[in-house]
Each structure stands twice: as structure tokens, then as C-alpha cells.
Amino acid sequence: MKFEGGNKMDIVKIKKFTDRLFENVQPIWEKNHNHPFVQELGKGQLDEEKFIHYMKQDYVYLIDYAKLFAVGVLKAQDLHTMGKFAQILDETLNVEMELHRQFAAEFGISREELEATKPTPVNLAYTRYMLNVAQNGSLAEVVACLLPCAWDYWEIGKLLRKQYGNQIETNRYGKWIETYDSETFGEGAKWLIRLMDELAEGKPERELAILEEHFQMTSKYEYLFWEMNYYKQEWPI
Ligand SMILES: Cc1ncc(C[n+]2csc(CCO)c2C)c(N)n1
């Protein structure tokens, strides 16, 4: 941890590692928050075909992403951390993916069709990047990879609620905002943030820089994911 502030009488403000991550990632997250996919979803104006593309791609993304929490269980050094990872794994499979199954049913897409979705190049690159770190990296590296997904979605949920909360009842994607803005997801994100700070404590700058590289990289993949769905990108061949 780094201490900031001047003389003895000042209240010492402790700068956490995640404060640094948050500050440095702003240019990328701002682009995510202003992405037409996110903004149109917030207003309920997003084209249905684009939303369906997203639901299908995100469903298979989450199958791989959930495995990272299982790797968290594997690499954790204490029972409490194991239990929290197991809880978030359960929430991903049974709360978050249930949202996708419900939306899919509304749009006439079966569970089988959702599961049979072939990941696009961006989707595959994103999940393979994280799964590679899961195989070869430390627990801190795994958390650095999966943190932007949980944290930025929570930021997006809060932002859309603030921007468009007054029209949530009539927004056909309102349930999406409610899910990511919910206590459940907020608590999960906050726990991962605290864990990241604990794991980063006492690490040399050389290792912190690697963690930040993963954090920035998966934040960029988040951007590519919005872009891929907005333009309904598929394999060109
Ligand atoms: C591309 C993509 N990135 C992030 C999320 C959001 N998300 C994934 S797991 C998790 C935490 C617990 O389930 C959250 C919030 C998503 N759905 N799709």
C-alpha cells in the first residue's frame, strides 16, 4: 500500500491497488459506458437482433468464465476464500445464466440453441486469454483477469439505473439493468475488489504491473465484446 499526504496532522489516505487500477482504466471503461450497445440497452432502444446475438454469445462466454471461479476455489489458500468463489460460481450458473435463459425464452430461443452457440473470434480470444492465465498464473493474476467483468458490469448497472432508471418499467431490457445493479452482483464485485487488494499487498512493482496488464487487457476485451455484438460479428469464413 502507498501512503499519500503531507505532514503528521493530515489524515493519511491509503491508496489501494484497486484505486490505481480504477484510475488508470478510466479511458477504457468510459468507452464501454458510452458504447452504443450499452446506451441503447439502457434506453430500451437496442435492436432485438443485436440483443439476441449478445445473449447467445454471452451464454457461452459465461460457461468458460464460470470455470475461472472454479480455478479460484482450486488456488485459494483458505476456506473462506474457497467458499466465496464457490458462491459466485453458483450465482453465475444459476442467477446470471438464468437471466439469459429467461430472455432467450422470451425471444423464442431454446436452452439447447443457447448452449450450442459457436463463440465468435472475439469471444474465443477473450475466454482463451483468461483460461490461459487460469492454467499458468497465480491466484492474483486470475482475479486481475476476472475483475473487470464483475466490476465494470456493476458500474454499468449503476450508471444505467441513474441515467434511465425512471423508464425501467417500460424498458424491455429493464431486467438486465436490475440484475447487474442488484445487491447480489454488487456484493460479489466488492468482495473481488477487496480480494484483489489483499492479494496485491506487499507485491513488488514488477508483479503489480503484470496484474495491471491483465486488468487492462480484459477491460479492452469487454469493449470488443460490446462492439462484436453491436455489429453482430461472426466468423467471416
Ligand atoms: C462479456 C461479459 N462480461 C462480464 C459479464 C458480467 N459477469 C460475468 S460473471 C459476473 C459475476 C458473477 O456472476 C458478472 C457480473 C458478462 N455477463 N459478460
mmCIF file of N, CA and C and ligand atoms in Angstrom, residues 54 57-59 61-62 65-66 69 87-93 95-97 100 123 126 130 146 148-154 176 179-180 184-185 188-189 192 218 221-222 225-226 229, ligand 1:
data_model
loop_
_atom_site.group_PDB
_atom_site.id
_atom_site.type_symbol
_atom_site.label_atom_id
_atom_site.label_comp_id
_atom_site.label_asym_id
_atom_site.label_seq_id
_atom_site.Cartn_x
_atom_site.Cartn_y
_atom_site.Cartn_z
ATOM 1 N N TYR A 54 -26.034 -10.979 -28.548
ATOM 2 C CA TYR A 54 -25.333 -10.824 -27.273
ATOM 3 C C TYR A 54 -25.703 -11.939 -26.297
ATOM 4 N N GLN A 57 -24.017 -15.205 -27.391
ATOM 5 C CA GLN A 57 -22.564 -15.165 -27.209
ATOM 6 C C GLN A 57 -22.198 -15.114 -25.730
ATOM 7 N N ASP A 58 -22.970 -14.338 -24.966
ATOM 8 C CA ASP A 58 -22.650 -14.186 -23.545
ATOM 9 C C ASP A 58 -22.896 -15.493 -22.796
ATOM 10 N N TYR A 59 -23.874 -16.257 -23.250
ATOM 11 C CA TYR A 59 -24.178 -17.523 -22.577
ATOM 12 C C TYR A 59 -22.971 -18.467 -22.639
ATOM 13 N N TYR A 61 -19.921 -17.538 -23.328
ATOM 14 C CA TYR A 61 -18.830 -16.846 -22.617
ATOM 15 C C TYR A 61 -18.887 -17.222 -21.129
ATOM 16 N N LEU A 62 -20.099 -17.181 -20.564
ATOM 17 C CA LEU A 62 -20.247 -17.432 -19.128
ATOM 18 C C LEU A 62 -19.905 -18.870 -18.742
ATOM 19 N N TYR A 65 -16.245 -18.529 -18.411
ATOM 20 C CA TYR A 65 -15.920 -17.581 -17.347
ATOM 21 C C TYR A 65 -16.167 -18.211 -15.975
ATOM 22 N N ALA A 66 -17.258 -18.974 -15.847
ATOM 23 C CA ALA A 66 -17.592 -19.624 -14.575
ATOM 24 C C ALA A 66 -16.451 -20.536 -14.125
ATOM 25 N N PHE A 69 -13.929 -19.150 -11.713
ATOM 26 C CA PHE A 69 -14.260 -19.166 -10.286
ATOM 27 C C PHE A 69 -13.901 -20.527 -9.684
ATOM 28 N N GLN A 87 -19.546 -19.636 -4.095
ATOM 29 C CA GLN A 87 -20.817 -18.892 -4.095
ATOM 30 C C GLN A 87 -20.977 -18.103 -5.409
ATOM 31 N N ILE A 88 -19.896 -17.415 -5.828
ATOM 32 C CA ILE A 88 -20.007 -16.631 -7.071
ATOM 33 C C ILE A 88 -20.164 -17.566 -8.280
ATOM 34 N N LEU A 89 -19.524 -18.727 -8.207
ATOM 35 C CA LEU A 89 -19.698 -19.721 -9.276
ATOM 36 C C LEU A 89 -21.169 -20.119 -9.374
ATOM 37 N N ASP A 90 -21.774 -20.372 -8.215
ATOM 38 C CA ASP A 90 -23.191 -20.756 -8.180
ATOM 39 C C ASP A 90 -24.075 -19.623 -8.720
ATOM 40 N N GLU A 91 -23.764 -18.371 -8.315
ATOM 41 C CA GLU A 91 -24.568 -17.227 -8.787
ATOM 42 C C GLU A 91 -24.451 -17.058 -10.309
ATOM 43 N N THR A 92 -23.267 -17.336 -10.816
ATOM 44 C CA THR A 92 -23.080 -17.195 -12.269
ATOM 45 C C THR A 92 -23.923 -18.233 -13.011
ATOM 46 N N LEU A 93 -23.841 -19.481 -12.556
ATOM 47 C CA LEU A 93 -24.562 -20.557 -13.256
ATOM 48 C C LEU A 93 -26.070 -20.464 -13.059
ATOM 49 N N VAL A 95 -27.989 -17.688 -11.339
ATOM 50 C CA VAL A 95 -28.700 -16.397 -11.336
ATOM 51 C C VAL A 95 -28.448 -15.700 -12.674
ATOM 52 N N GLU A 96 -27.169 -15.486 -12.967
ATOM 53 C CA GLU A 96 -26.842 -14.740 -14.180
ATOM 54 C C GLU A 96 -27.257 -15.506 -15.444
ATOM 55 N N MET A 97 -26.905 -16.786 -15.514
ATOM 56 C CA MET A 97 -27.259 -17.541 -16.716
ATOM 57 C C MET A 97 -28.758 -17.805 -16.800
ATOM 58 N N HIS A 100 -30.252 -15.047 -18.724
ATOM 59 C CA HIS A 100 -30.079 -15.289 -20.160
ATOM 60 C C HIS A 100 -31.124 -16.292 -20.671
ATOM 61 N N ASN A 123 -14.986 -13.475 -28.824
ATOM 62 C CA ASN A 123 -15.411 -14.229 -27.645
ATOM 63 C C ASN A 123 -14.356 -15.280 -27.280
ATOM 64 N N TYR A 126 -11.109 -13.728 -25.945
ATOM 65 C CA TYR A 126 -11.314 -13.237 -24.575
ATOM 66 C C TYR A 126 -11.249 -14.402 -23.568
ATOM 67 N N MET A 130 -8.169 -15.559 -20.663
ATOM 68 C CA MET A 130 -8.376 -15.763 -19.227
ATOM 69 C C MET A 130 -8.062 -17.205 -18.819
ATOM 70 N N LEU A 146 -10.431 -11.603 -14.004
ATOM 71 C CA LEU A 146 -11.898 -11.674 -13.952
ATOM 72 C C LEU A 146 -12.548 -10.454 -13.306
ATOM 73 N N PRO A 148 -12.453 -7.036 -14.068
ATOM 74 C CA PRO A 148 -13.181 -6.055 -14.884
ATOM 75 C C PRO A 148 -14.591 -6.506 -15.273
ATOM 76 N N CYS A 149 -14.767 -7.799 -15.534
ATOM 77 C CA CYS A 149 -16.099 -8.285 -15.936
ATOM 78 C C CYS A 149 -17.106 -8.029 -14.823
ATOM 79 N N ALA A 150 -16.730 -8.409 -13.607
ATOM 80 C CA ALA A 150 -17.672 -8.258 -12.495
ATOM 81 C C ALA A 150 -17.818 -6.786 -12.106
ATOM 82 N N TRP A 151 -16.706 -6.067 -12.053
ATOM 83 C CA TRP A 151 -16.704 -4.677 -11.582
ATOM 84 C C TRP A 151 -17.349 -3.735 -12.597
ATOM 85 N N ASP A 152 -16.939 -3.851 -13.865
ATOM 86 C CA ASP A 152 -17.478 -2.899 -14.834
ATOM 87 C C ASP A 152 -18.966 -3.144 -15.106
ATOM 88 N N TYR A 153 -19.422 -4.402 -15.033
ATOM 89 C CA TYR A 153 -20.856 -4.650 -15.211
ATOM 90 C C TYR A 153 -21.651 -4.010 -14.064
ATOM 91 N N TRP A 154 -21.072 -4.065 -12.892
ATOM 92 C CA TRP A 154 -21.734 -3.437 -11.741
ATOM 93 C C TRP A 154 -21.776 -1.921 -11.955
ATOM 94 N N TRP A 176 -32.318 -6.651 -17.224
ATOM 95 C CA TRP A 176 -30.847 -6.719 -17.361
ATOM 96 C C TRP A 176 -30.221 -5.699 -16.402
ATOM 97 N N THR A 179 -30.639 -6.711 -12.739
ATOM 98 C CA THR A 179 -29.755 -7.816 -12.326
ATOM 99 C C THR A 179 -28.364 -7.297 -11.987
ATOM 100 N N TYR A 180 -27.792 -6.501 -12.886
ATOM 101 C CA TYR A 180 -26.396 -6.094 -12.677
ATOM 102 C C TYR A 180 -26.255 -4.972 -11.650
ATOM 103 N N THR A 184 -26.790 -8.600 -4.989
ATOM 104 C CA THR A 184 -26.028 -9.836 -5.225
ATOM 105 C C THR A 184 -24.772 -9.549 -6.028
ATOM 106 N N PHE A 185 -24.931 -8.841 -7.147
ATOM 107 C CA PHE A 185 -23.771 -8.593 -8.005
ATOM 108 C C PHE A 185 -22.853 -7.530 -7.426
ATOM 109 N N GLY A 188 -20.739 -9.263 -4.788
ATOM 110 C CA GLY A 188 -19.731 -10.106 -5.457
ATOM 111 C C GLY A 188 -18.572 -9.260 -5.970
ATOM 112 N N ALA A 189 -18.902 -8.143 -6.619
ATOM 113 C CA ALA A 189 -17.868 -7.257 -7.164
ATOM 114 C C ALA A 189 -17.029 -6.665 -6.035
ATOM 115 N N LEU A 192 -14.586 -9.189 -4.664
ATOM 116 C CA LEU A 192 -13.447 -9.408 -5.569
ATOM 117 C C LEU A 192 -12.453 -8.242 -5.511
ATOM 118 N N THR A 218 -8.335 -7.365 -20.100
ATOM 119 C CA THR A 218 -9.712 -7.882 -20.098
ATOM 120 C C THR A 218 -10.727 -6.727 -20.166
ATOM 121 N N TYR A 221 -11.027 -6.241 -23.760
ATOM 122 C CA TYR A 221 -11.867 -7.303 -24.332
ATOM 123 C C TYR A 221 -13.344 -7.036 -24.071
ATOM 124 N N GLU A 222 -13.654 -6.416 -22.929
ATOM 125 C CA GLU A 222 -15.046 -6.043 -22.656
ATOM 126 C C GLU A 222 -15.543 -5.102 -23.759
ATOM 127 N N PHE A 225 -16.162 -6.912 -26.864
ATOM 128 C CA PHE A 225 -17.372 -7.744 -26.742
ATOM 129 C C PHE A 225 -18.628 -6.928 -27.074
ATOM 130 N N TRP A 226 -18.705 -5.686 -26.567
ATOM 131 C CA TRP A 226 -19.856 -4.812 -26.913
ATOM 132 C C TRP A 226 -19.880 -4.559 -28.419
ATOM 133 N N ASN A 229 -21.019 -7.532 -30.527
ATOM 134 C CA ASN A 229 -22.462 -7.771 -30.505
ATOM 135 C C ASN A 229 -23.250 -6.677 -31.213
HETATM 136 C C1 LIG B 1 -18.727 -10.361 -21.517
HETATM 137 C C2 LIG B 1 -19.244 -10.288 -20.114
HETATM 138 N N1 LIG B 1 -18.524 -9.643 -19.189
HETATM 139 C C3 LIG B 1 -18.994 -9.565 -17.927
HETATM 140 C C4 LIG B 1 -20.192 -10.135 -17.569
HETATM 141 C C5 LIG B 1 -20.733 -9.974 -16.178
HETATM 142 N N2 LIG B 1 -20.439 -11.003 -15.265
HETATM 143 C C6 LIG B 1 -19.910 -12.181 -15.601
HETATM 144 S S1 LIG B 1 -19.668 -13.157 -14.226
HETATM 145 C C7 LIG B 1 -20.192 -11.960 -13.186
HETATM 146 C C8 LIG B 1 -20.167 -12.084 -11.714
HETATM 147 C C9 LIG B 1 -20.932 -13.155 -11.109
HETATM 148 O O1 LIG B 1 -21.759 -13.881 -11.906
HETATM 149 C C10 LIG B 1 -20.609 -10.856 -13.899
HETATM 150 C C11 LIG B 1 -21.160 -9.673 -13.251
HETATM 151 C C12 LIG B 1 -20.917 -10.816 -18.572
HETATM 152 N N3 LIG B 1 -22.089 -11.414 -18.315
HETATM 153 N N4 LIG B 1 -20.419 -10.872 -19.830
#
